[in-house]
PDB file of C-alpha atoms in Angstrom:
ATOM      1  CA  UNK A   1     -87.788  28.340 111.211  1.00 53.00           C
ATOM      2  CA  UNK A   2     -88.694  24.796 110.196  1.00 62.00           C
ATOM      3  CA  UNK A   3     -86.617  23.488 113.101  1.00 72.00           C
ATOM      4  CA  UNK A   4     -88.887  25.420 115.487  1.00 76.00           C
ATOM      5  CA  UNK A   5     -91.895  23.757 113.865  1.00 70.00           C
ATOM      6  CA  UNK A   6     -90.349  20.312 114.295  1.00 72.00           C
ATOM      7  CA  UNK A   7     -89.570  21.039 117.949  1.00 78.00           C
ATOM      8  CA  UNK A   8     -93.125  22.280 118.475  1.00 73.00           C
ATOM      9  CA  UNK A   9     -94.538  19.072 116.976  1.00 69.00           C
ATOM     10  CA  UNK A  10     -92.271  16.984 119.197  1.00 73.00           C
ATOM     11  CA  UNK A  11     -93.526  18.852 122.259  1.00 78.00           C
ATOM     12  CA  UNK A  12     -97.197  18.574 121.188  1.00 74.00           C
ATOM     13  CA  UNK A  13     -97.877  14.950 120.178  1.00 74.00           C
ATOM     14  CA  UNK A  14    -101.625  15.671 120.273  1.00 78.00           C
ATOM     15  CA  UNK A  15    -101.101  17.834 117.176  1.00 75.00           C
ATOM     16  CA  UNK A  16    -100.070  14.701 115.262  1.00 74.00           C
ATOM     17  CA  UNK A  17    -103.210  12.849 116.357  1.00 76.00           C
ATOM     18  CA  UNK A  18    -105.467  15.795 115.511  1.00 76.00           C
ATOM     19  CA  UNK A  19    -103.785  16.190 112.132  1.00 74.00           C
ATOM     20  CA  UNK A  20    -104.129  12.507 111.264  1.00 72.00           C
ATOM     21  CA  UNK A  21    -107.781  12.396 112.345  1.00 71.00           C
ATOM     22  CA  UNK A  22    -108.522  15.552 110.368  1.00 71.00           C
ATOM     23  CA  UNK A  23    -106.766  14.194 107.281  1.00 69.00           C
ATOM     24  CA  UNK A  24    -108.713  10.927 107.480  1.00 67.00           C
ATOM     25  CA  UNK A  25    -112.102  12.458 108.262  1.00 68.00           C
ATOM     26  CA  UNK A  26    -111.838  15.427 105.882  1.00 64.00           C
ATOM     27  CA  UNK A  27    -110.679  13.735 102.703  1.00 65.00           C
ATOM     28  CA  UNK A  28    -111.012  16.616 100.248  1.00 60.00           C
ATOM     29  CA  UNK A  29    -113.479  16.296  97.375  1.00 64.00           C
ATOM     30  CA  UNK A  30    -112.204  18.526  94.598  1.00 62.00           C
ATOM     31  CA  UNK A  31    -111.016  22.103  94.963  1.00 66.00           C
ATOM     32  CA  UNK A  32    -114.095  23.210  96.912  1.00 68.00           C
ATOM     33  CA  UNK A  33    -113.704  20.382  99.421  1.00 69.00           C
ATOM     34  CA  UNK A  34    -110.022  21.187  99.815  1.00 68.00           C
ATOM     35  CA  UNK A  35    -110.758  24.874 100.484  1.00 72.00           C
ATOM     36  CA  UNK A  36    -113.522  24.030 102.947  1.00 75.00           C
ATOM     37  CA  UNK A  37    -111.268  21.611 104.830  1.00 72.00           C
ATOM     38  CA  UNK A  38    -108.503  24.200 104.897  1.00 75.00           C
ATOM     39  CA  UNK A  39    -110.911  26.673 106.461  1.00 78.00           C
ATOM     40  CA  UNK A  40    -112.028  24.089 109.028  1.00 78.00           C
ATOM     41  CA  UNK A  41    -108.430  23.373 109.980  1.00 77.00           C
ATOM     42  CA  UNK A  42    -107.714  27.110 110.228  1.00 77.00           C
ATOM     43  CA  UNK A  43    -110.769  27.545 112.482  1.00 77.00           C
ATOM     44  CA  UNK A  44    -109.612  24.654 114.661  1.00 75.00           C
ATOM     45  CA  UNK A  45    -106.122  26.194 114.825  1.00 74.00           C
ATOM     46  CA  UNK A  46    -107.617  29.523 115.934  1.00 72.00           C
ATOM     47  CA  UNK A  47    -109.698  27.709 118.548  1.00 68.00           C
ATOM     48  CA  UNK A  48    -106.546  26.064 119.928  1.00 70.00           C
ATOM     49  CA  UNK A  49    -105.296  29.505 120.955  1.00 68.00           C
ATOM     50  CA  UNK A  50    -108.416  30.083 123.061  1.00 65.00           C
ATOM     51  CA  UNK A  51    -108.458  29.013 126.751  1.00 70.00           C
ATOM     52  CA  UNK A  52    -109.307  25.345 127.237  1.00 67.00           C
ATOM     53  CA  UNK A  53    -112.899  25.635 128.541  1.00 66.00           C
ATOM     54  CA  UNK A  54    -113.970  27.883 125.668  1.00 68.00           C
ATOM     55  CA  UNK A  55    -112.067  25.605 123.285  1.00 66.00           C
ATOM     56  CA  UNK A  56    -113.986  22.537 124.463  1.00 71.00           C
ATOM     57  CA  UNK A  57    -117.331  24.340 124.226  1.00 74.00           C
ATOM     58  CA  UNK A  58    -116.564  25.508 120.685  1.00 72.00           C
ATOM     59  CA  UNK A  59    -114.849  22.438 119.238  1.00 76.00           C
ATOM     60  CA  UNK A  60    -116.749  19.479 120.714  1.00 78.00           C
ATOM     61  CA  UNK A  61    -120.034  20.051 118.831  1.00 81.00           C
ATOM     62  CA  UNK A  62    -118.068  20.596 115.614  1.00 83.00           C
ATOM     63  CA  UNK A  63    -116.077  17.398 116.092  1.00 83.00           C
ATOM     64  CA  UNK A  64    -119.223  15.388 116.803  1.00 82.00           C
ATOM     65  CA  UNK A  65    -120.843  16.851 113.688  1.00 87.00           C
ATOM     66  CA  UNK A  66    -117.798  15.976 111.551  1.00 86.00           C
ATOM     67  CA  UNK A  67    -117.780  12.460 112.996  1.00 85.00           C
ATOM     68  CA  UNK A  68    -121.476  11.981 112.192  1.00 87.00           C
ATOM     69  CA  UNK A  69    -121.060  13.168 108.586  1.00 87.00           C
ATOM     70  CA  UNK A  70    -117.961  10.985 108.215  1.00 86.00           C
ATOM     71  CA  UNK A  71    -119.843   7.926 109.515  1.00 84.00           C
ATOM     72  CA  UNK A  72    -122.807   8.557 107.226  1.00 87.00           C
ATOM     73  CA  UNK A  73    -120.440   8.944 104.237  1.00 84.00           C
ATOM     74  CA  UNK A  74    -118.826   5.577 104.930  1.00 74.00           C
ATOM     75  CA  UNK A  75    -122.123   3.645 104.845  1.00 67.00           C
TER      76      UNK A  75
END
């Protein structure tokens, strides 16, 4: 089972990039932050199974919002 996961990650290098960006941008703050980030990642995972046009329409505003909050946190 884990071998299938490794093969999937090898075939989808974008998953690595998305995971790293998510980990950096969504540094959990306590248990609540961790749960919220887990839900966000689950929602993104569900969106990945949707056709690409709907995916872009759903995810882009979210990503921009996350980026804005991340930038404001760093100041």
